[in-house]
CSV table of C-alpha atoms and ligand atoms in Angstrom, one decimal:
chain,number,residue,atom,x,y,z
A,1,UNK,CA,0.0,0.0,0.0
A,2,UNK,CA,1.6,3.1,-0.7
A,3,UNK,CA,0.9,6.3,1.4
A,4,UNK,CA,0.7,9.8,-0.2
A,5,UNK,CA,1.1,11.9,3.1
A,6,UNK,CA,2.1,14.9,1.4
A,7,UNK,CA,-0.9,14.3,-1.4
A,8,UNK,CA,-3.4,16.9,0.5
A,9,UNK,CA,-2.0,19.8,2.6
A,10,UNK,CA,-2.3,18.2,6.6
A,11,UNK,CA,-5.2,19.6,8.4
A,12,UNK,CA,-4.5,22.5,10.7
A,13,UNK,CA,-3.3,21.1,14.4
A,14,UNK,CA,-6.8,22.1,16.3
A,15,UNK,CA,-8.6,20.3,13.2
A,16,UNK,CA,-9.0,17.1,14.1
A,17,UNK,CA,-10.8,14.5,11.9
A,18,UNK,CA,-13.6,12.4,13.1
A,19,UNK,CA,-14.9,10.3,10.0
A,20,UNK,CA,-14.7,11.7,6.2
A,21,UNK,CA,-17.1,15.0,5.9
A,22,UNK,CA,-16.9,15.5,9.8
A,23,UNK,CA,-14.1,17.1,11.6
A,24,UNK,CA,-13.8,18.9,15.2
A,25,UNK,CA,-12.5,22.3,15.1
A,26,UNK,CA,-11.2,22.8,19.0
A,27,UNK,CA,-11.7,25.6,20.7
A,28,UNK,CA,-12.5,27.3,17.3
A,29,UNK,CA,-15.2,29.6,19.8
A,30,UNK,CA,-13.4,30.0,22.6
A,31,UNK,CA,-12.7,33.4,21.7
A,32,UNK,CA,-16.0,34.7,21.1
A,33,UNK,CA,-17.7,32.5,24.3
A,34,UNK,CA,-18.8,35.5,26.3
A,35,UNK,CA,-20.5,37.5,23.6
A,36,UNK,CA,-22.0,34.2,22.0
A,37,UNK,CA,-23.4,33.5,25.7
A,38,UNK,CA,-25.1,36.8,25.7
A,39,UNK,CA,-26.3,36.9,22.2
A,40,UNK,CA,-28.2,33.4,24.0
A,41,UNK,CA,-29.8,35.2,26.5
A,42,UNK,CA,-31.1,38.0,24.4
A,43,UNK,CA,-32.8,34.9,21.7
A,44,UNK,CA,-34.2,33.0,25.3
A,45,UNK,CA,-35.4,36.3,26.0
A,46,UNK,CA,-37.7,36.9,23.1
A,47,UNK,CA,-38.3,33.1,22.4
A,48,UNK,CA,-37.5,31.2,25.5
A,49,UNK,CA,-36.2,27.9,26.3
A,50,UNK,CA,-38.7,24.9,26.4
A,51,UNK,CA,-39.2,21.5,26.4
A,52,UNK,CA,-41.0,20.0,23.4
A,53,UNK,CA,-42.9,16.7,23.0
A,54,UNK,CA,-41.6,14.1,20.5
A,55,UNK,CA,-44.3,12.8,18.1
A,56,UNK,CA,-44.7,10.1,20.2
A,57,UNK,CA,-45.6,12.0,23.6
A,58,UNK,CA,-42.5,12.0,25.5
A,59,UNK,CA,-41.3,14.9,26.7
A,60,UNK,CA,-38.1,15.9,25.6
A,61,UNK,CA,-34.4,16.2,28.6
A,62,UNK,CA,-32.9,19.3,26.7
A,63,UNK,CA,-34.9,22.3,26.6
A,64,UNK,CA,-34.5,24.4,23.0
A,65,UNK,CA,-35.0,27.2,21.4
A,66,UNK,CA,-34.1,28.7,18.0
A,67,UNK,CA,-33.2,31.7,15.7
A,68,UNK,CA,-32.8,32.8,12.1
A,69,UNK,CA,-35.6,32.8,9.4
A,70,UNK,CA,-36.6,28.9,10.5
A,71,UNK,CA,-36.9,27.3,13.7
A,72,UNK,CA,-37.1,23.5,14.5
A,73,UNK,CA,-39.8,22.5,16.4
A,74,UNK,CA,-41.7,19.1,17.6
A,75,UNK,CA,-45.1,18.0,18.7
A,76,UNK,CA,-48.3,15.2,18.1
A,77,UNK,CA,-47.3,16.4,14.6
A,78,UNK,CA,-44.4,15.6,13.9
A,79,UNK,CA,-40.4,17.0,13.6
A,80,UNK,CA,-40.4,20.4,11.2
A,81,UNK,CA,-39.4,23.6,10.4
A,82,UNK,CA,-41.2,26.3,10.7
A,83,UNK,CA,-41.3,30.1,10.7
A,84,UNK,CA,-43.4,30.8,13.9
A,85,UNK,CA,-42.5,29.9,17.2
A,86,UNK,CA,-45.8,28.0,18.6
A,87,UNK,CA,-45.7,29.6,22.1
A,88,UNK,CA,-46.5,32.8,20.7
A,89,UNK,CA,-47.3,32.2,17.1
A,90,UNK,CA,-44.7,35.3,16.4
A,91,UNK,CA,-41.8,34.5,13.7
A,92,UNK,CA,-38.3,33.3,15.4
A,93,UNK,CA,-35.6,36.1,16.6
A,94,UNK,CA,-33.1,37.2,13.9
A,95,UNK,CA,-29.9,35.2,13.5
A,96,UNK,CA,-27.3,37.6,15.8
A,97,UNK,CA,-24.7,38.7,12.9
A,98,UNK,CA,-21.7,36.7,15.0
A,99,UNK,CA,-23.6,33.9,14.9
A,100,UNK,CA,-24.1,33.4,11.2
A,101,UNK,CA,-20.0,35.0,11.1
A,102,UNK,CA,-19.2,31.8,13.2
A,103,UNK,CA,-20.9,29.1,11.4
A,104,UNK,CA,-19.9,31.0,7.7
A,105,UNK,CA,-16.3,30.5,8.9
A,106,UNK,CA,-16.2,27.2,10.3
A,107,UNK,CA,-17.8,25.6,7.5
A,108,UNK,CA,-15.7,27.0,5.2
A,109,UNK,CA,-12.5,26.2,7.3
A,110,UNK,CA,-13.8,22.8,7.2
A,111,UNK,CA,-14.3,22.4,3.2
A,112,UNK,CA,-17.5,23.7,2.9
A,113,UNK,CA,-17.0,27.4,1.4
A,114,UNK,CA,-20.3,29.7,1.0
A,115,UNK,CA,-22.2,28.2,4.0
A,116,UNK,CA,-25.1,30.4,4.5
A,117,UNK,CA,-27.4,29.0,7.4
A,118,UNK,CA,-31.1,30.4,7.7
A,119,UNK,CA,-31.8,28.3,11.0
A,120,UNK,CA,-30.0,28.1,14.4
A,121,UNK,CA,-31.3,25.4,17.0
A,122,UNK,CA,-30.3,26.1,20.4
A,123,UNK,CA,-30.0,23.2,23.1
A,124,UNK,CA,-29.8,23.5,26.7
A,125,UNK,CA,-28.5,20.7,28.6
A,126,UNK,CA,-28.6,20.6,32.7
A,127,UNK,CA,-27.4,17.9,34.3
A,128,UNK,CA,-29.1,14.4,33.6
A,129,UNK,CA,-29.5,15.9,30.2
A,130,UNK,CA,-29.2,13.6,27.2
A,131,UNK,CA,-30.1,13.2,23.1
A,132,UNK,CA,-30.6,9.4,22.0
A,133,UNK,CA,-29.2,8.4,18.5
A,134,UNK,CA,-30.6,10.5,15.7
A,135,UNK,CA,-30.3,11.6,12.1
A,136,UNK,CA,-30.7,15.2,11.1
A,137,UNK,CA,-32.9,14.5,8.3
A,138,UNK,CA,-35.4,17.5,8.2
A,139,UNK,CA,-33.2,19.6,6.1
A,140,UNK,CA,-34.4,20.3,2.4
A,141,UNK,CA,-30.5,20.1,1.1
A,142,UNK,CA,-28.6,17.2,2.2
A,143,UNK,CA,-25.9,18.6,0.2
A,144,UNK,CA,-25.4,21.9,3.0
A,145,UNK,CA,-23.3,20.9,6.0
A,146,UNK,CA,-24.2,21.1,9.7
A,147,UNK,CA,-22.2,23.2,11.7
A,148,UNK,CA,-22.2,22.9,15.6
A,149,UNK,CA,-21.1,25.3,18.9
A,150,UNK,CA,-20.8,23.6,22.4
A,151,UNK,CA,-20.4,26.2,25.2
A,152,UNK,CA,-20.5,24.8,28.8
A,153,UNK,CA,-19.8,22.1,30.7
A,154,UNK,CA,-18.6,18.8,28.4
A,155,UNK,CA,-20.2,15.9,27.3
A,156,UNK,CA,-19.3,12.7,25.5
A,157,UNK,CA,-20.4,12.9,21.6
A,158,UNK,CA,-21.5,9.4,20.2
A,159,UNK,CA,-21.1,9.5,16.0
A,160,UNK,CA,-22.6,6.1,14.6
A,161,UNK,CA,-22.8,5.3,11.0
A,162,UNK,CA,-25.4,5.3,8.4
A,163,UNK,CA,-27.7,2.7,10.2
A,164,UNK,CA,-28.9,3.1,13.9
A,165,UNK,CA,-27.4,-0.3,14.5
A,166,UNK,CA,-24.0,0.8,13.8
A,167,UNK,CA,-21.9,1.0,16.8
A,168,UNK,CA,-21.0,4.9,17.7
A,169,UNK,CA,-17.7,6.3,18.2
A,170,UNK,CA,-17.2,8.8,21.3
A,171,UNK,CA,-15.7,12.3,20.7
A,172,UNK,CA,-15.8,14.2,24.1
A,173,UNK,CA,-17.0,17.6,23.3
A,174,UNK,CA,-15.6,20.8,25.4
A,175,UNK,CA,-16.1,24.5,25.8
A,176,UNK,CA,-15.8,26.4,22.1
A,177,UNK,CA,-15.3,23.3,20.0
A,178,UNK,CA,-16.9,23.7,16.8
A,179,UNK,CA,-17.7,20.2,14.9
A,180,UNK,CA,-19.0,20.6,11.1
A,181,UNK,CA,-20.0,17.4,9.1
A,182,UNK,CA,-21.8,17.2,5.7
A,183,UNK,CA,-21.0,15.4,2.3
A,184,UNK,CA,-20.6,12.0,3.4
A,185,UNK,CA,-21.2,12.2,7.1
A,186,UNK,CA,-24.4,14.1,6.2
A,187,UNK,CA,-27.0,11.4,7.4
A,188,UNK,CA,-24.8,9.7,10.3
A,189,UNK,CA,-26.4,8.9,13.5
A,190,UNK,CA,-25.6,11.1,16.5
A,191,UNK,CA,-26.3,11.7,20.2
A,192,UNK,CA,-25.4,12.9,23.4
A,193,UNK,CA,-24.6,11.1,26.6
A,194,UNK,CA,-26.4,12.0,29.4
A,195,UNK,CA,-24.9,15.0,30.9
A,196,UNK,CA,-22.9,14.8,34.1
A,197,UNK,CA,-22.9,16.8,37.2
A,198,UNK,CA,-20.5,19.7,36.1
A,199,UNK,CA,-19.3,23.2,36.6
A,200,UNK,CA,-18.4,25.9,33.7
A,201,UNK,CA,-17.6,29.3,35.2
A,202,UNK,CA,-19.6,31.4,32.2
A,203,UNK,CA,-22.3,28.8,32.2
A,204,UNK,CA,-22.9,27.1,35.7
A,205,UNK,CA,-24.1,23.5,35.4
A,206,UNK,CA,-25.3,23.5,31.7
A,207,UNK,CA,-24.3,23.0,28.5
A,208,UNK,CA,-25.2,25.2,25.1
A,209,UNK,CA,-25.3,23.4,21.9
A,210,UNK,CA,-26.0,25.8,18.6
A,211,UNK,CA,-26.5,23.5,15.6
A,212,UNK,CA,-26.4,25.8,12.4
A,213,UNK,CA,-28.5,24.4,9.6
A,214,UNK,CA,-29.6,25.1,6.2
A,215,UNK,CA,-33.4,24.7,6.7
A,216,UNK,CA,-34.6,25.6,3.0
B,301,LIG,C1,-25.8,18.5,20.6
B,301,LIG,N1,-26.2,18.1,18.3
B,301,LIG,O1,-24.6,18.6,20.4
B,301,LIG,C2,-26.8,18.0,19.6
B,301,LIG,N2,-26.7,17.4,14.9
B,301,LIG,O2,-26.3,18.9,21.7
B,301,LIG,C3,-26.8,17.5,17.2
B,301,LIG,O3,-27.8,16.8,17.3
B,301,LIG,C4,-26.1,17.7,16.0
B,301,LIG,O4,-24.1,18.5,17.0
B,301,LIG,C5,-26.1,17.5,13.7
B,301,LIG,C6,-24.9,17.9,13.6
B,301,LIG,C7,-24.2,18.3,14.7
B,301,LIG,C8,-24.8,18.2,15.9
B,302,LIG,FE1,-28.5,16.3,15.4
């Protein structure tokens, strides 16, 4: 077997590969963390955090909410998108600028150049926390990547394969690490452990997770 290390330029140290299309980007929002934490607050503030019901009644752990022209939302009916938020029937806050900044730049640092997201789901995990094995399937492009901000406390990442049966891999996920996955890591299974007891010192006990999405 011969191996062409020099054939593609090496990723850059803090990018570290997970499976082809996916990569982790560490500590790529570390920078911003403080103003990305308040650009939270002021979303929660005009659509606030909640607990939605899966289609089939249960109540979900993590307690979301969204931004940008789309939101993502479940109930009896079903996983959508949507423009209003249902507790007030008003459209979604506006995607903060740094937001869509972030996202823009970490897709394109990633491989995916002229990502332009129209939806931002936040997740709030507290402690006990978790999100079982799931494909991100709502999307109308398969082709756009997902990009992906955890602030907070950390948690253990599971990445599985194309069927729910295949076994996951475990990526612990800290503070400002950014993880973007499309092309062929597009429709791989994902989750979240459930979170553990922790501390963060701009977040307290929970964890933030933006996912970045190109709804339509
Ligand atoms: C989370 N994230 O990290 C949940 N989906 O809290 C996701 O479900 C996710 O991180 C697609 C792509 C990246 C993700
Ligand atoms: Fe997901």
């Amino acid at each position: 077997m011969t191996i062409d290390l020099f054939e593609q330029s090496p990723p850059e140290p803090w990018a570290e590969p997970i499976c082809e299309g996916a990569v982790v980007l560490r500590r790529f929002a570390s920078v911003r963390d403080a103003e990305l934490l308040k650009e939270i607050e002021q979303v929660a503030d005009q659509a606030p955090f909640r607990q939605m019901k899966t289609p089939g009644g249960h109540t979900m752990s993590v307690a979301m909410t969204c931004c940008g022209d789309w939101g993502w939302v479940t109930d009896a009916q079903g996983y959508r998108y949507q423009q209003q938020d249902p507790v007030y029937g008003s459209s979604w806050p506006g995607m903060p600028e740094l937001f869509h900044t972030l996202a823009a730049e970490a897709a394109a640092k990633a491989g995916y150049a002229g990502f332009e997201p129209d939806s931002c789901l936040v997740n709030r995990y507290s402690t006990g926390a978790k999100m079982g094995l799931h494909q991100d399937k709502d999307e109308d492009d398969f082709g756009q990547p997902i990009v992906s901000v955890s602030l907070g406390t950390p948690v253990t990442f599971q990445f599985g394969g194309t069927r729910r049966s295949d076994r996951p891999q475990r990526v612990l996920l800290e503070h400002g690490d950014v993880v973007v996955w499309g092309g062929p890591a597009r429709l791989r299974y994902h989750g979240v452990l459930t979170l553990k007891a922790n501390h963060h010192p701009l977040t307290g006990v929970y964890r933030y997770n933006l996912t970045f999405r190109r709804a339509r």
